XYZ file of C-alpha atoms in Angstrom:
204
model
C 0.000 0.000 0.000
C 1.545 3.358 -1.034
C 1.292 5.165 2.308
C 1.937 8.865 1.743
C 2.024 10.329 5.263
C 1.755 9.025 8.812
C 0.560 11.602 11.367
C -0.090 9.129 14.174
C 0.332 10.158 17.802
C 0.003 8.537 21.239
C -3.801 8.409 21.010
C -4.532 7.753 17.346
C -3.339 6.125 14.144
C -3.666 8.720 11.372
C -2.683 7.710 7.829
C -2.822 9.436 4.438
C -2.682 7.543 1.154
C -2.081 8.996 -2.307
C -3.704 7.095 -5.158
C -1.428 4.942 -7.273
C -2.746 3.524 -10.556
C -0.743 0.345 -10.047
C -2.570 -0.491 -6.818
C -5.236 -3.176 -7.025
C -8.441 -1.901 -5.387
C -10.854 -4.799 -5.687
C -14.341 -3.608 -4.749
C -15.478 -7.172 -4.120
C -12.753 -7.692 -1.516
C -12.750 -4.253 0.096
C -16.280 -2.865 0.157
C -18.685 -3.906 2.885
C -21.837 -5.526 1.404
C -23.878 -3.096 3.547
C -22.469 -0.182 1.518
C -22.977 -1.590 -1.985
C -26.148 0.416 -2.606
C -24.563 3.592 -1.219
C -21.711 3.644 -3.773
C -23.451 2.253 -6.855
C -23.628 5.640 -8.614
C -20.329 7.054 -7.384
C -17.916 8.670 -9.830
C -14.863 6.397 -10.318
C -12.589 8.809 -8.437
C -14.938 8.929 -5.470
C -15.166 5.145 -5.472
C -11.357 4.937 -5.465
C -11.350 7.193 -2.387
C -13.795 4.886 -0.606
C -11.743 1.810 -1.468
C -8.469 3.469 -0.442
C -9.904 4.070 3.026
C -10.992 0.408 3.222
C -7.560 -0.779 2.150
C -5.960 1.250 4.933
C -8.483 -0.120 7.434
C -7.713 -3.651 6.280
C -4.071 -3.120 7.223
C -4.965 -1.682 10.636
C -8.023 -3.687 11.702
C -8.592 -6.527 9.223
C -11.763 -7.765 10.929
C -13.512 -4.390 11.135
C -16.036 -2.722 8.848
C -16.921 0.914 8.224
C -20.668 1.370 8.458
C -22.816 4.499 8.600
C -25.465 5.996 10.840
C -27.061 9.195 9.543
C -24.158 9.481 7.066
C -21.609 9.366 9.896
C -19.052 6.506 9.704
C -18.462 4.170 12.614
C -16.455 1.015 13.152
C -18.102 -2.364 13.481
C -17.348 -3.856 15.939
C -17.320 -0.509 17.705
C -14.073 -0.875 19.624
C -12.565 2.468 18.546
C -13.502 5.849 17.112
C -12.975 6.586 13.428
C -12.821 9.557 11.090
C -12.259 9.522 7.342
C -11.679 12.170 4.693
C -10.734 12.266 1.034
C -9.968 14.646 -1.790
C -8.684 12.802 -4.826
C -5.910 11.685 -5.179
C -5.717 11.583 -1.363
C -7.671 9.621 1.224
C -7.083 9.458 4.966
C -8.231 7.485 7.985
C -7.926 8.094 11.724
C -8.585 5.443 14.369
C -8.488 6.542 17.977
C -9.503 5.576 21.484
C -11.128 9.029 21.715
C -13.395 10.926 19.327
C -11.423 12.395 16.445
C -12.114 14.455 13.340
C -9.868 14.788 10.287
C -10.289 16.782 7.091
C -8.304 17.352 3.915
C -8.784 20.401 1.684
C -6.967 21.690 -1.394
C -5.913 25.318 -1.335
C -8.146 27.020 -3.877
C -8.952 30.730 -4.343
C -12.612 29.792 -4.880
C -12.958 29.544 -1.100
C -12.997 33.356 -0.973
C -16.427 33.289 -2.638
C -18.031 31.485 0.305
C -16.362 32.920 3.414
C -19.674 34.482 4.506
C -21.113 30.986 4.799
C -18.697 29.848 7.511
C -17.233 32.975 9.175
C -18.414 36.271 10.626
C -16.668 39.548 9.820
C -15.286 39.796 13.364
C -13.563 36.408 12.889
C -11.475 37.758 10.001
C -9.599 40.666 11.563
C -6.338 38.749 12.023
C -6.106 37.420 8.454
C -3.485 39.130 6.222
C -4.771 40.075 2.777
C -1.997 38.281 0.883
C -2.589 34.979 2.753
C -6.386 34.844 2.675
C -6.671 31.563 0.767
C -4.422 29.725 3.222
C -6.123 31.117 6.321
C -9.691 30.528 5.148
C -8.878 27.011 3.969
C -7.450 26.212 7.394
C -10.479 27.706 9.174
C -12.878 25.712 6.983
C -10.900 22.514 7.525
C -10.693 22.972 11.307
C -14.443 23.557 11.501
C -15.129 20.505 9.339
C -12.971 18.384 11.663
C -14.848 19.611 14.747
C -18.141 18.938 12.962
C -17.145 15.303 12.593
C -16.414 14.971 16.306
C -19.856 16.257 17.207
C -21.547 14.039 14.618
C -23.635 16.843 13.172
C -25.269 17.857 16.463
C -24.282 21.427 15.623
C -24.962 22.001 11.976
C -23.867 25.590 11.268
C -20.149 26.073 10.702
C -20.780 29.797 11.018
C -22.988 29.912 14.119
C -21.678 27.004 16.200
C -17.967 26.725 15.367
C -15.163 29.146 16.154
C -11.465 29.174 15.295
C -9.352 31.509 17.394
C -6.718 33.757 15.732
C -3.543 31.897 14.733
C -0.345 32.286 12.721
C 0.869 30.119 9.852
C 4.099 29.409 11.716
C 2.161 27.939 14.660
C -0.247 25.348 13.272
C -0.104 22.514 15.812
C -2.099 24.119 18.625
C -4.877 26.172 17.032
C -7.541 26.936 19.619
C -11.092 26.257 18.475
C -14.490 25.402 19.904
C -18.012 24.143 19.254
C -20.623 26.151 21.144
C -24.146 27.472 21.537
C -25.836 29.691 24.144
C -25.494 27.083 26.876
C -22.487 24.996 25.847
C -18.842 25.353 24.820
C -16.522 22.458 23.944
C -12.888 23.556 23.576
C -10.332 21.877 21.308
C -6.860 22.326 19.855
C -6.416 21.599 16.169
C -3.271 20.391 14.441
C -2.728 21.383 10.809
C -0.255 19.922 8.313
C 0.551 20.994 4.735
C 1.540 18.795 1.792
C 1.179 18.945 -2.002
C -0.987 22.100 -2.011
C -3.332 20.533 0.551
C -4.274 21.310 4.125
C -4.762 18.366 6.503
C -6.417 18.987 9.856
C -6.649 16.827 12.978
C -8.877 17.597 15.961
C -8.840 15.139 18.848
C -11.085 15.023 21.891
């Protein structure tokens, strides 16, 4: 298996795989029968992403399956927490004893068109004009990772998720939180860069 990056730590195994055309991804061997209907109309690239995640899982926990509840993945048997993410040609998996959220995003100027959908104006004061794409991609990715930890209980990335000001030279301890009027759950996000992509890890 062409493992691309290993970001594992004391609590979690976190692996990133970059697609290789020479790799044999046999859907009949890798895909859970329970998910056959779910992927039947997937674009080939998206199907490759799904199978890449299963191939990584097979190497880590050969007797486990990835199933879904309300579109959220979980391990069966449920003996660990899981998070998955993909953006072709990359796919990633995290398996942890605690809840974990991972996300991969490509740096793309198009993100500037949608910043109003996931940030307020007062969240943007610290962002330098010439680095907007990098900062907003990181903010989006951190919020997506927190969203996965809370399993969609808080649906608005704008209203219920906050990323505190940070600097690009300090990306391993970004303060962030999920909150509402009566609740605030604090986290620290870890961000890595590779191949024009941003990879974010948020652990409980």
